Each structure stands twice: as C-alpha cells, then as structure tokens.
Short mmCIF file of C-alpha atoms in Angstrom, two decimals:
data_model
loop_
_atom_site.label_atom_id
_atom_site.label_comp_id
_atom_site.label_asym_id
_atom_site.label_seq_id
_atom_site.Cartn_x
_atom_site.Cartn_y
_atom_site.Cartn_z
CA UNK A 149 130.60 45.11 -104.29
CA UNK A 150 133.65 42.65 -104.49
CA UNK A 151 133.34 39.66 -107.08
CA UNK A 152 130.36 37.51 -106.67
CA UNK A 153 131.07 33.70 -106.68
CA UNK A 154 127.58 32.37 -105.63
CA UNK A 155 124.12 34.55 -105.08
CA UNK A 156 123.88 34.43 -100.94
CA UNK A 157 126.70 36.98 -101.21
CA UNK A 158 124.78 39.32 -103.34
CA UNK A 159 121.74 39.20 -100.99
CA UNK A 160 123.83 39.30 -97.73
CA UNK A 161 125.78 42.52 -99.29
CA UNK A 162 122.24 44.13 -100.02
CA UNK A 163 122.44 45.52 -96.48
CA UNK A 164 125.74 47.61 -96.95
CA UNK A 165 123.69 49.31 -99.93
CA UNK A 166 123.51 52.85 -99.12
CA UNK A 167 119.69 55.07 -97.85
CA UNK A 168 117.32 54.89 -101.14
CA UNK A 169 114.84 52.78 -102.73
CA UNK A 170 115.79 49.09 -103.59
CA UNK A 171 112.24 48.77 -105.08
CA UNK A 172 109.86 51.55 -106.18
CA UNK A 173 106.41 50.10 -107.52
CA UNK A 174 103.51 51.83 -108.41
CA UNK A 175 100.15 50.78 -107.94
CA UNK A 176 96.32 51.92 -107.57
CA UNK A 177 98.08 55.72 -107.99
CA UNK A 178 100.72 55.04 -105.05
CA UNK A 179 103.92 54.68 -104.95
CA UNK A 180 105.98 52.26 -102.67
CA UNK A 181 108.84 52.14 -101.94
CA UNK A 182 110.90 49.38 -100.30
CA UNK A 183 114.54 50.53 -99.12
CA UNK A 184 117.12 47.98 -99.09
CA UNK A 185 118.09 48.07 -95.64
CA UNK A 186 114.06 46.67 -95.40
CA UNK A 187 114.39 44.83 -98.50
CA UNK A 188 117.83 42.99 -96.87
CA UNK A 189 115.51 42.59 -92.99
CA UNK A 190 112.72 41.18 -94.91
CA UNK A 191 114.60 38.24 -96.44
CA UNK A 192 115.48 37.46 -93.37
CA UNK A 193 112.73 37.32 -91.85
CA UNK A 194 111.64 34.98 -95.05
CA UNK A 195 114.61 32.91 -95.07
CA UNK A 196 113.86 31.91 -91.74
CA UNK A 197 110.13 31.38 -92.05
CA UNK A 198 111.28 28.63 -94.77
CA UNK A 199 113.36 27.14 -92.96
CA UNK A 200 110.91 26.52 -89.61
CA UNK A 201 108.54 25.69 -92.82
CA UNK A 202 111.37 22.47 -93.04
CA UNK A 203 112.44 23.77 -96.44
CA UNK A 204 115.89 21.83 -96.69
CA UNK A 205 118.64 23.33 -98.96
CA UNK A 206 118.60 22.23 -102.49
CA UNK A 207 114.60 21.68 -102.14
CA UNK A 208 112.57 23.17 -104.92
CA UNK A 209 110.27 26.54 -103.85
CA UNK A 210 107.67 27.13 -106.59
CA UNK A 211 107.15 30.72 -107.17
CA UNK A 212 103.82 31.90 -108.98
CA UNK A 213 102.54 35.69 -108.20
CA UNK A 214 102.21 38.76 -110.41
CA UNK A 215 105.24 41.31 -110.62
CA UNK A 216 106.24 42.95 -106.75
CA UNK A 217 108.44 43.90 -104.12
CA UNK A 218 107.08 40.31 -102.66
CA UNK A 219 107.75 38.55 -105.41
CA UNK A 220 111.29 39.79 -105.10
CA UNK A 221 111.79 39.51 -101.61
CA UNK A 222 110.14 36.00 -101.87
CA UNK A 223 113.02 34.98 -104.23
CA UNK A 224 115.78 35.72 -102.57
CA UNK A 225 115.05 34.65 -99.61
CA UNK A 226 114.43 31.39 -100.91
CA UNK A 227 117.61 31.66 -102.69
CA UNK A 228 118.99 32.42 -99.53
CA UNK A 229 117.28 29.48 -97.81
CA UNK A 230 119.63 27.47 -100.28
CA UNK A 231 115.98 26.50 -102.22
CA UNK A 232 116.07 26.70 -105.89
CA UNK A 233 113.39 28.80 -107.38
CA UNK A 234 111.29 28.03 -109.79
CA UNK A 235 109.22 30.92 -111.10
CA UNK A 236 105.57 30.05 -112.65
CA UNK A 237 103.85 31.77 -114.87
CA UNK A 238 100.32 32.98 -113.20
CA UNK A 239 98.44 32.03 -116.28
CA UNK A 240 99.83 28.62 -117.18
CA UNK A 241 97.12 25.94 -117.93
CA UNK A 242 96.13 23.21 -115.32
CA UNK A 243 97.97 20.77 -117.01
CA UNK A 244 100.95 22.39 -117.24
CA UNK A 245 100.68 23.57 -113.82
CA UNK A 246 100.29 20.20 -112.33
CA UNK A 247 103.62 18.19 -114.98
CA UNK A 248 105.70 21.48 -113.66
CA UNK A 249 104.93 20.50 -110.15
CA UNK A 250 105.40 17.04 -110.53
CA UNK A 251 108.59 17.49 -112.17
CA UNK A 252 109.71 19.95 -110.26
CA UNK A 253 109.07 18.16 -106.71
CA UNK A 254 108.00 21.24 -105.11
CA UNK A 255 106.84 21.16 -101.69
CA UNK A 256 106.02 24.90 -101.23
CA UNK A 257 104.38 27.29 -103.28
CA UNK A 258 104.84 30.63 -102.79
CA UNK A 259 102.05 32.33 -104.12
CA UNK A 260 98.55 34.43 -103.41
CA UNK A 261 95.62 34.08 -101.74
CA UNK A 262 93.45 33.30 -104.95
CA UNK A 263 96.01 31.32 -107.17
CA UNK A 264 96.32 28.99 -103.93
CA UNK A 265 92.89 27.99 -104.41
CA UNK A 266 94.08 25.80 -108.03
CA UNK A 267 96.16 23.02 -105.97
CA UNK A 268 92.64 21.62 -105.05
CA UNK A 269 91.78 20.70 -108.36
CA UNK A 270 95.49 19.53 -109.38
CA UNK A 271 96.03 15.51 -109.33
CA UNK A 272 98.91 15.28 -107.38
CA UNK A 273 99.92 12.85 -104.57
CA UNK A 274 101.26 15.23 -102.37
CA UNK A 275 100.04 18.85 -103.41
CA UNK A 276 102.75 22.01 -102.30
CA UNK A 277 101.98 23.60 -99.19
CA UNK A 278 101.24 27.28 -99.88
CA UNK A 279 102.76 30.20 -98.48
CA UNK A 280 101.00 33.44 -99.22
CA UNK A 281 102.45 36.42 -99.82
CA UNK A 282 99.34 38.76 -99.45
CA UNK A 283 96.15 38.12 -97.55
CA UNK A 284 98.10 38.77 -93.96
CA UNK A 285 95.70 37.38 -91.72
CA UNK A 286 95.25 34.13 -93.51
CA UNK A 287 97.67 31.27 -91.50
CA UNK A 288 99.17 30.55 -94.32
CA UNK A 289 100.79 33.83 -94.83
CA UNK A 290 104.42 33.50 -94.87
CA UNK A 291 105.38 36.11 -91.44
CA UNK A 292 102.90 33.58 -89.46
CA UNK A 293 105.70 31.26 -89.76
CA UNK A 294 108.52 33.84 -88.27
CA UNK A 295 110.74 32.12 -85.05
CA UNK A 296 111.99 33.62 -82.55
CA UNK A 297 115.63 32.82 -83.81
CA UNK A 298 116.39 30.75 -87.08
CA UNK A 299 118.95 28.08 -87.66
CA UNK A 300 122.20 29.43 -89.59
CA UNK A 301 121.73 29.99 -93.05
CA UNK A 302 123.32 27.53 -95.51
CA UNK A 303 126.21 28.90 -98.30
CA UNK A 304 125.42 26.81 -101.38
CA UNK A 305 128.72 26.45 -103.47
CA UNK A 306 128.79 27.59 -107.20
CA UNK A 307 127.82 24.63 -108.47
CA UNK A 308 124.60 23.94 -106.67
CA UNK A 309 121.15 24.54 -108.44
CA UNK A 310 119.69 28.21 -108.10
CA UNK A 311 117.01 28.51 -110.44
CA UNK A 312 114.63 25.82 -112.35
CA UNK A 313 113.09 27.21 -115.10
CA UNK A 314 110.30 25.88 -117.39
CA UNK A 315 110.21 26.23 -121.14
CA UNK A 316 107.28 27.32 -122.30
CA UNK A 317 106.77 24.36 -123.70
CA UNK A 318 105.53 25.21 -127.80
CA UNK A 319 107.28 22.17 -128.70
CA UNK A 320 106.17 19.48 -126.08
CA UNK A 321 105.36 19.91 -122.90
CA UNK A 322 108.04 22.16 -120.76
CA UNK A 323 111.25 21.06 -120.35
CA UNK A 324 113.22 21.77 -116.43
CA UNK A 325 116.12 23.91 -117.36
CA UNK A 326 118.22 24.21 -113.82
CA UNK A 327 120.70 27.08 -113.65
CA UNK A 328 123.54 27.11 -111.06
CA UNK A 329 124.50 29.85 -108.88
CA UNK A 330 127.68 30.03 -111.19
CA UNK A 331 125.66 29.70 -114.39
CA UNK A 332 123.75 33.32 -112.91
CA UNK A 333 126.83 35.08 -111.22
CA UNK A 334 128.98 34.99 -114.27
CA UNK A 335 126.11 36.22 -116.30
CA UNK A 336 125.55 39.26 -113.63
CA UNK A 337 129.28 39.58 -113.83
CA UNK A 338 129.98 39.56 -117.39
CA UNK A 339 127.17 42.41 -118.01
CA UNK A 340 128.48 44.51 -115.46
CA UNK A 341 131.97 44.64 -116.69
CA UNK A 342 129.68 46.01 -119.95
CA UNK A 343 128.94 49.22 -118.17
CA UNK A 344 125.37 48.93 -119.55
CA UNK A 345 123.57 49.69 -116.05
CA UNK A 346 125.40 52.35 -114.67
CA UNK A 347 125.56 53.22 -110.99
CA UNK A 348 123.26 56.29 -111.61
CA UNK A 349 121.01 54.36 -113.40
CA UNK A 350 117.12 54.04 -112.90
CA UNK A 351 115.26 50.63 -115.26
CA UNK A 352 111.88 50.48 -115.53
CA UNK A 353 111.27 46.33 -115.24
CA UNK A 354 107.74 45.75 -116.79
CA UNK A 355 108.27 41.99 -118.08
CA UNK A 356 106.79 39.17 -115.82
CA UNK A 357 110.00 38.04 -113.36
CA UNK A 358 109.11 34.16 -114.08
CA UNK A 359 111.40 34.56 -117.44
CA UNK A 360 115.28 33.93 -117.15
CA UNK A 361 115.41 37.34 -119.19
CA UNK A 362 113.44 39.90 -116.75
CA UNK A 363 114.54 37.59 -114.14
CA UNK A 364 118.13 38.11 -114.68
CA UNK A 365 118.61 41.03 -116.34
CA UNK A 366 115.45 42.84 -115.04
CA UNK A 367 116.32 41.76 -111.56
CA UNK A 368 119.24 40.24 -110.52
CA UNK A 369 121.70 42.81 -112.24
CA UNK A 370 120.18 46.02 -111.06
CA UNK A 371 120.55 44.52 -107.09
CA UNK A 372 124.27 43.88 -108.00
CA UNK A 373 124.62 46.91 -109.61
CA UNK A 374 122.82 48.57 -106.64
CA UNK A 375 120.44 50.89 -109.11
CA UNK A 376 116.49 50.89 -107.83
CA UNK A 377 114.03 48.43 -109.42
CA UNK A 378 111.15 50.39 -110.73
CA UNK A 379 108.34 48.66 -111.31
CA UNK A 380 104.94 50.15 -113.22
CA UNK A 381 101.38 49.28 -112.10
CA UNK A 382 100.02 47.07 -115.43
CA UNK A 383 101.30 46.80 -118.84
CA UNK A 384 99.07 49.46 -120.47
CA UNK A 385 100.34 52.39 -122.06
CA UNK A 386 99.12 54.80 -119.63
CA UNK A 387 100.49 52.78 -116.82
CA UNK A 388 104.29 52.43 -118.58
CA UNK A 389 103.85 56.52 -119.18
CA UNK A 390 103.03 57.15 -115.49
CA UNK A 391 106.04 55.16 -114.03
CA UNK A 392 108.59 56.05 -116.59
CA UNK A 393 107.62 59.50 -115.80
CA UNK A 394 107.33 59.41 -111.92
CA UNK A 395 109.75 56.68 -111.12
CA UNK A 396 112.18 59.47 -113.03
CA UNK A 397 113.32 55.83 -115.12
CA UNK A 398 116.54 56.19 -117.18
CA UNK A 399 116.23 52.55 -118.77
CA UNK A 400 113.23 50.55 -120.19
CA UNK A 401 114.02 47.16 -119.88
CA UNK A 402 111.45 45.73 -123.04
CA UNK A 403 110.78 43.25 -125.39
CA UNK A 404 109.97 43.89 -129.24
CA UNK A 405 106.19 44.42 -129.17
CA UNK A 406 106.61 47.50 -125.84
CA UNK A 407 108.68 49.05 -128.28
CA UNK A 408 106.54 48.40 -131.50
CA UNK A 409 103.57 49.88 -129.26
CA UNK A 410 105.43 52.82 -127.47
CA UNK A 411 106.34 54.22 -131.27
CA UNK A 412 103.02 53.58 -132.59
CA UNK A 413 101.69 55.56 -129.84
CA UNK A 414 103.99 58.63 -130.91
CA UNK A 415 103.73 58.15 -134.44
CA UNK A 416 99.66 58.58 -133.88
CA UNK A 417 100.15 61.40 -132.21
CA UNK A 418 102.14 63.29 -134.18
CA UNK A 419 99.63 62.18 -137.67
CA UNK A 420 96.93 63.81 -135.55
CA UNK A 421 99.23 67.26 -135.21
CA UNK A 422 99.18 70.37 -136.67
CA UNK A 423 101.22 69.91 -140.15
CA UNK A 424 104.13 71.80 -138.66
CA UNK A 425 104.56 69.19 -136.27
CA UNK A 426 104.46 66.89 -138.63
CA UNK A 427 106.96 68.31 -141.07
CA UNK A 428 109.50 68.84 -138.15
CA UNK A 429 109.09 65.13 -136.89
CA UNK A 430 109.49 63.73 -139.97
CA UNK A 431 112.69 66.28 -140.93
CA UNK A 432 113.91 65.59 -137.81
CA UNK A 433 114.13 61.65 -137.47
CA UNK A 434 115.56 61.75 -141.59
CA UNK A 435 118.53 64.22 -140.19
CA UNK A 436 118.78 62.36 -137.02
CA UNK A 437 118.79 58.85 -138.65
CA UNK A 438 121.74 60.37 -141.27
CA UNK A 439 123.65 62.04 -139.08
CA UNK A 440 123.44 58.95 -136.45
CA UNK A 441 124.75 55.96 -139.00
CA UNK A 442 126.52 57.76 -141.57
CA UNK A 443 128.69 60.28 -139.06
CA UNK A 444 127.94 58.61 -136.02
CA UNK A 445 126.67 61.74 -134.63
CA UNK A 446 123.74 61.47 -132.32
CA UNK A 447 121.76 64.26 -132.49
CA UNK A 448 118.41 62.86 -132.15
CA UNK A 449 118.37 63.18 -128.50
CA UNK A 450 118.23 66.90 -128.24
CA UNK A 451 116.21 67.53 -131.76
CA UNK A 452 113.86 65.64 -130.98
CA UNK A 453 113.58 65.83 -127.35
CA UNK A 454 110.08 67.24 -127.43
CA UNK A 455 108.54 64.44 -128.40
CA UNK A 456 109.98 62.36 -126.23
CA UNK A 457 109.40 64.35 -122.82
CA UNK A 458 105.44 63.29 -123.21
CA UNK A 459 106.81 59.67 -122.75
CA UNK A 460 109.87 58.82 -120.98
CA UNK A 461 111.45 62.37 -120.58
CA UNK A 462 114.87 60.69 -118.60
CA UNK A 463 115.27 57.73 -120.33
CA UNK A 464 118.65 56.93 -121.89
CA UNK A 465 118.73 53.52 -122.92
CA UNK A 466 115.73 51.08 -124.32
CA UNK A 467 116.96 47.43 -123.65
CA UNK A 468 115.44 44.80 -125.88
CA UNK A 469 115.42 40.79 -125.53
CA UNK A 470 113.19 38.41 -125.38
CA UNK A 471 112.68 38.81 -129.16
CA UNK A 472 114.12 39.64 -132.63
CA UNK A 473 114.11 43.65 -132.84
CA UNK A 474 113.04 44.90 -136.08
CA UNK A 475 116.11 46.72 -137.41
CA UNK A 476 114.32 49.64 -138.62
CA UNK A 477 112.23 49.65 -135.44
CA UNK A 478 115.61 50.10 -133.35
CA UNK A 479 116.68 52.70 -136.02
CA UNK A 480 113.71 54.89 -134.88
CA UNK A 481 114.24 54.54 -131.88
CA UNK A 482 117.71 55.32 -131.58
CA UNK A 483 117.05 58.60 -134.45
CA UNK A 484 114.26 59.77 -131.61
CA UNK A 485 117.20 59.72 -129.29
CA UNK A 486 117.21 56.64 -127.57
CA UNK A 487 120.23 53.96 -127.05
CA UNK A 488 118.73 50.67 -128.16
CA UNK A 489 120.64 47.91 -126.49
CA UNK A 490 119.35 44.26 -128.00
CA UNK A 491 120.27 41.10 -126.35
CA UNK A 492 120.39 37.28 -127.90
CA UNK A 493 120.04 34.37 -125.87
CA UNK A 494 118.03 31.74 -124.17
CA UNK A 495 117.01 29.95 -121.10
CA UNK A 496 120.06 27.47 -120.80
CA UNK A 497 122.39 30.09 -121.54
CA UNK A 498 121.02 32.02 -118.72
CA UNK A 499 120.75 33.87 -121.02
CA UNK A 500 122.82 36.39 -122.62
CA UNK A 501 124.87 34.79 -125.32
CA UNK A 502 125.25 38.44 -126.98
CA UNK A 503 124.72 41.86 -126.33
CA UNK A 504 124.62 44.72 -128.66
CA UNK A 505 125.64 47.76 -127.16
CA UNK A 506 124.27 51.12 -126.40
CA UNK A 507 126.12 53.44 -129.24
CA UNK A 508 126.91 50.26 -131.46
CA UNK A 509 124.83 50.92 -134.56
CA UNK A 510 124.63 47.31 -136.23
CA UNK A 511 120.78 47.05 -136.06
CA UNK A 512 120.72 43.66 -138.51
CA UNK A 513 122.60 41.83 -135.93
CA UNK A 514 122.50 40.80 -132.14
CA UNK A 515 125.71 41.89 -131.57
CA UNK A 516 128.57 40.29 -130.05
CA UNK A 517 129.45 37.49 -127.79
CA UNK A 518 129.84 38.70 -123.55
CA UNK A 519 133.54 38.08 -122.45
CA UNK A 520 134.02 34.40 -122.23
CA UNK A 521 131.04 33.43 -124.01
CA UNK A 522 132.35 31.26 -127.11
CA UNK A 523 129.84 31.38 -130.50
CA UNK A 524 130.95 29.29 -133.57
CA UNK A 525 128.79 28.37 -136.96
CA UNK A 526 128.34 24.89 -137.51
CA UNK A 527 127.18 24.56 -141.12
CA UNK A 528 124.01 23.09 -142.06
CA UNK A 529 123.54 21.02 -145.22
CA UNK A 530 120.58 22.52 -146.38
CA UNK A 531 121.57 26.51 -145.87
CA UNK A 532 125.48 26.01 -146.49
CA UNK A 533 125.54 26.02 -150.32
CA UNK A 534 123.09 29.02 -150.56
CA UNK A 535 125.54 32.10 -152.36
CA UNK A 536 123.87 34.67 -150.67
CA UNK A 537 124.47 33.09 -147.10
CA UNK A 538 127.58 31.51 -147.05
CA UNK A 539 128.38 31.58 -143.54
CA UNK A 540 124.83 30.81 -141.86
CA UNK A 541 124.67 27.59 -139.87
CA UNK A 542 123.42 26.34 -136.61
CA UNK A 543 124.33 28.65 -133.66
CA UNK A 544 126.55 26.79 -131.13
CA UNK A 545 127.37 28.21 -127.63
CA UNK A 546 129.81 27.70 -124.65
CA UNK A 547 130.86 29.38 -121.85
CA UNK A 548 130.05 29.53 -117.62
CA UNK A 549 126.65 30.33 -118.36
CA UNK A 550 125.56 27.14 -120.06
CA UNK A 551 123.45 24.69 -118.01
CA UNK A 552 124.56 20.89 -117.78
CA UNK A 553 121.14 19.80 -118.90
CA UNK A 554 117.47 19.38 -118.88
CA UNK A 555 115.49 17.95 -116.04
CA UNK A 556 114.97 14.62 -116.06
CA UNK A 557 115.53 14.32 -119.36
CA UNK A 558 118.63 12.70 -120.43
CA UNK A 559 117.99 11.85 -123.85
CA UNK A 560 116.74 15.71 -125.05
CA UNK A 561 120.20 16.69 -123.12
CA UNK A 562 122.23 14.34 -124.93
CA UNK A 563 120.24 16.08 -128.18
CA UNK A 564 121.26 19.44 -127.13
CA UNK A 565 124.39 19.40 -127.07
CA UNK A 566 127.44 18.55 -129.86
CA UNK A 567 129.78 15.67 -129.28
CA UNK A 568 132.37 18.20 -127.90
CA UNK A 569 130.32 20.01 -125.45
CA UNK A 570 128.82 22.93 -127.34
CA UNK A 571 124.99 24.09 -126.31
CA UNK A 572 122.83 23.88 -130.00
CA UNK A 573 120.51 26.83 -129.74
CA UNK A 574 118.72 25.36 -132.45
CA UNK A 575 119.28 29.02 -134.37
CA UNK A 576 120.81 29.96 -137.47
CA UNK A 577 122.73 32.77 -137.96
CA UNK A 578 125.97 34.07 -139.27
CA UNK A 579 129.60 36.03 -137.91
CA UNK A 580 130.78 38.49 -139.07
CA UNK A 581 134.63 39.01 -138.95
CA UNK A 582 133.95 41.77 -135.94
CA UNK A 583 132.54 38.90 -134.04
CA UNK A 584 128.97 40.28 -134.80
CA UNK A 585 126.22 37.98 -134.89
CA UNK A 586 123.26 38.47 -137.14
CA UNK A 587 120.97 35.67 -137.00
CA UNK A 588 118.79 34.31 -139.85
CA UNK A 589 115.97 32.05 -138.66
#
C-alpha cells in the first residue's frame, strides 16, 4: 500500500487486499471469519447508513461494545463517514458515562442491544440515538438504516479529528484527548518502517479496542500491514490457548499481567512434572538466558520448544504495552524462545513514543524513540542531585504524533505542555547515550 496521509485511504485500499481473512474471531467454539473484500462491502454499507442517520463529518460517533468484527467494521466506517470515534469502555460507571457524553457531544451511539438500555437512566438533554450492532431485527439495528444509494463520502484532510479518546480518569474525571488522522497515520507509518508486523504475520489482539494502544497497534497497523486480526473468545487462559493455537497466531499483542499469567501457567505446570522435566526446564532457560544476553545467541526457541507447543506453538513475537514489563519477566520470556517487543507511550502521543525491538536485549529500558519522535530529559529539582541517577528527569516528547490538546480544557493543555512546545508525559526516566530510554517512576 502506497504512503498513507489520512485513514479513508487505508479503509478504501482494504478492498485491493488479496482472498483471506481480514478478521478471524472465535467464539462459543466457532470460528468466523470475515474476509476483507466483506470487511471493505460492509463499511460501506455502514458508512452510508450514518450518513442517511444525518451523521455530518467531524460529528462525534460514540463507540461502546465488547471486542468484534462489528466493533471493527463499526469504526471504520464511521471513520469513513468523516465521524470521529470515540471508543467507551463497556464497564465505565454512570457518571462517567453520562460527563463522556456530554463532553463528547455525541449524537449516536453505536453499541448493543443491552448496553442501549443505560441512556434511559443518563441525565442528559438530548440522549445519543443508538445504533445496534447485534439484535438484527430490532429498528434500531444499524443495516435498517441502508439507502438505496448514499451521498459521496467525505475525504477529511490530515488535520481533522479522527479519534476522541477518554482518560481513564484516576486523577479527575476523564480528560477528551482528540487525535488527528495525521497524529494516527504517522504512528501506523513509523511502526511499519520497524518491520515489527511482518507481511506473513498472524497477532492475536486480546486487549479491549477502546484503548489508543490495542486500538492502534492491535488494530489499525495489522489492516495497513494487511496481516489477519485474530481475535480470541474471552480473556481466560483456556480461551487465549485455544485461539493462539487455532488461529495458527505468530504474535500476542499483551500487556504485563497476560504475560505474568501465561508464565505462571507454565511454570505450574512444569513444578507439577516428573523431576526430569523439571531439571531440563530449569537447565534449559539458565543456558538459554546465557547464551541469549551474553553471546547473543538465541537458542531458547528450539531447546525449549516443547514447552511452548502446549501454548502458542507459532508464536514469534510477544508485544507488550500498556504497562511497565518486569525485566526479568521479559528475560523469561525471551530465554523460553519468545521475541519480547515492549512499547512506551501514552494516549496523546498516540501512542508509541518508543519501541524496543524484537532481538534488542535491553530489558531495563523501553527502548528507543520511533523515527521522528524527539525525547529529551528535563531535570527535576528534587531527582537531579541524586548520584546514583544523574540523568533522570521529566520525560518530554515531540513529534507528528502529539495531540494539540485536551478537550475543552484549555488550562490542563496549557499545563501539559513546556513553553516551547514539548508534550510532559508526566514520567521520569533517563537516556542513555544509544538513545535508550529506561524510565524510573
């Protein structure tokens, strides 16, 4: 696919994608599988359902479901609409449900059948009309709305609003943070010129889609990388097992405490072996782990390959964000075999700042900034002085990936960033002089 400039020419280019799967999603011991030549029809047919819905472009769509191939469809076609999305989490609060809406100034809600039934009790003037993505004989199912024939579909420019996403809100109430179509094509972009999805590969996306980090990176990159989304039936272990396994998944696409639980899991196991189990495990992960960071040799993934066929038998890479990864969690986890990838960022940086690398050992850190992503220290009095951390300070970030500011909120906006233009992530952390950055609190 040529360069991307906004993300209407990533969904309109979905149609060239060759026969296959665009999404494969288990559920109730089935597996479906929705192609991309249906997957490109299907927004379609959704974009112009919005549209005779009188969505206008630059109009906010709330978007609050569980994990599917609806929920992705539903996305891009209001992307494609020229909405901005704004994915909800299914189990915020009332109150934060109803401030979100308000902020937002949603007039649709694409959701289901049952979470519909909450506007009732909300206190808002003019409550979202909802469009349903399940329940098909309900009226307010979204293919009730199909025309005949659709008005042309808008281009938004690079500029315009995408995305609104809410903070979660642990210190006040959840702050707007819009995202351009820029902001998210040069952060699709940038992580493709990586090589870390390759065209063969096959990620297993278990995260909810309503964060920027499953959202973009779970998401968004594998449709521009044109690699199947494969997503598992719940979030238990024997659910992740069954669709790693089946959905033949190269890449788990994780946060910290998947990982801490997936090696758990195997360490049980193994404890409740036969002691020459045992003894090879643990002789095996020591010679792996020594030969991996001391000769850079990794030989983990065929000695100890029979431990890992009982849980992810084709998977290459374990991709970690969200989160700080335990060093000696990712050390593991590569010496089973595995390339741990670990990515840094946040919401308004949509959000890579930086990626560690599969291959790139450096476990203490986060790794190091994507192309044209800028990262400088800014010392802070009361860490500065401290001998053993001479270089930690406030972590300041710029780059195309940076939003311009906070909803309605001009004075946290004028808080957030430095007097010449750098995003405070409002971390501390430290660079090393490979441009490595380890953080520290």
């Amino acid at each position: 696919m040529k360069q991307l400039e906004t993300l209407w020419q990533l969904i309109d280019g979905l149609a060239e994608r060759p026969a296959g799967c665009a999404v494969i999603r288990f559920r109730d011991g089935e597996t479906e599988c929705l192609s991309w030549q249906e997957l490109s029809r299907d927004i379609k047919r959704f974009t112009a359902a919005l549209m005779a819905a009188g969505l206008r472009p630059g109009e906010t769509v709330a978007l609050q479901a569980d994990n599917s191939s609806e929920w992705i469809l539903s996305c891009l076609a209001i992307l494609r609409a020229g909405g901005v999305v704004t994915p909800l989490d299914i189990q915020l609060g009332t109150q934060d449900l109803q401030r979100i809406l308000g902020d937002s100034g949603a007039r649709f809600l694409v959701t289901t059948a049952a979470l519909a039934e909450r506007l009732a009790a909300l206190a808002l003037a003019e409550p979202p009309r909802a469009l349903l993505l399940d329940h098909t004989e309900d009226p307010r199912h979204w293919r009730h709305l199909l025309a005949a024939e659709g008005p042309a579909m808008p281009q938004p420019a690079a500029e315009e609003p995408a995305a609104l996403f809410y903070t979660s809100g642990t210190s006040g109430p959840p702050k707007g943070v819009p995202l351009t179509h820029g902001n998210l094509v040069f952060q699709i972009e940038r992580l493709l010129e990586t090589g870390l999805v390759r065209p063969t590969e096959r990620p297993l996306m278990p995260l909810p889609l309503h964060h920027v980090y499953p959202f973009v990176v779970g998401m968004l990159l594998p449709l521009a990388a044109g690699v199947p989304i494969i997503l598992p039936g719940g979030l238990t272990g024997r659910e992740l097992i069954y669709a790693l396994r089946q959905g033949r998944a190269t890449m788990f696409m994780g946060v910290p405490r998947l990982y801490e639980a997936l090696y758990q899991g195997l360490a049980e196991r193994v404890a409740a072996s036969g002691w020459l189990v045992r003894l090879f495990f643990r002789t095996g992960m020591a010679l792996s782990t020594r030969l991996g960071h001391r000769l850079g040799i990794h030989w983990g993934r065929g000695l100890l390959a029979p431990f890992r066929r009982g849980i992810a038998p084709r998977v290459r890479i374990m991709a970690s964000g969200g989160a700080a990864l335990d060093p000696q969690l990712a050390r593991r986890l590569d010496a089973l075999g595995w390339r741990v990838a670990i990515g840094y960022g946040l919401t308004e940086t949509s959000p890579l700042v930086t990626v560690l690398l599969p291959g790139e050992l450096r476990f203490q850190s986060v790794g190091r900034p994507l192309p044209g992503v800028e990262v400088r220290i800014e010392p802070v009095p009361e860490v500065a002085g401290e001998e053993q951390l001479p270089a930690v300070g406030e972590v300041l970030v710029r780059g195309a990936g940076v939003f311009s500011g906070y909803r309605n909120l001009p004075e946290l906006t004028a808080e957030a960033f430095s007097s010449d233009g750098w995003f405070r992530t409002g971390d501390l952390g430290a660079l090393d002089d490979k441009g490595y950055l380890t953080l520290a609190g």
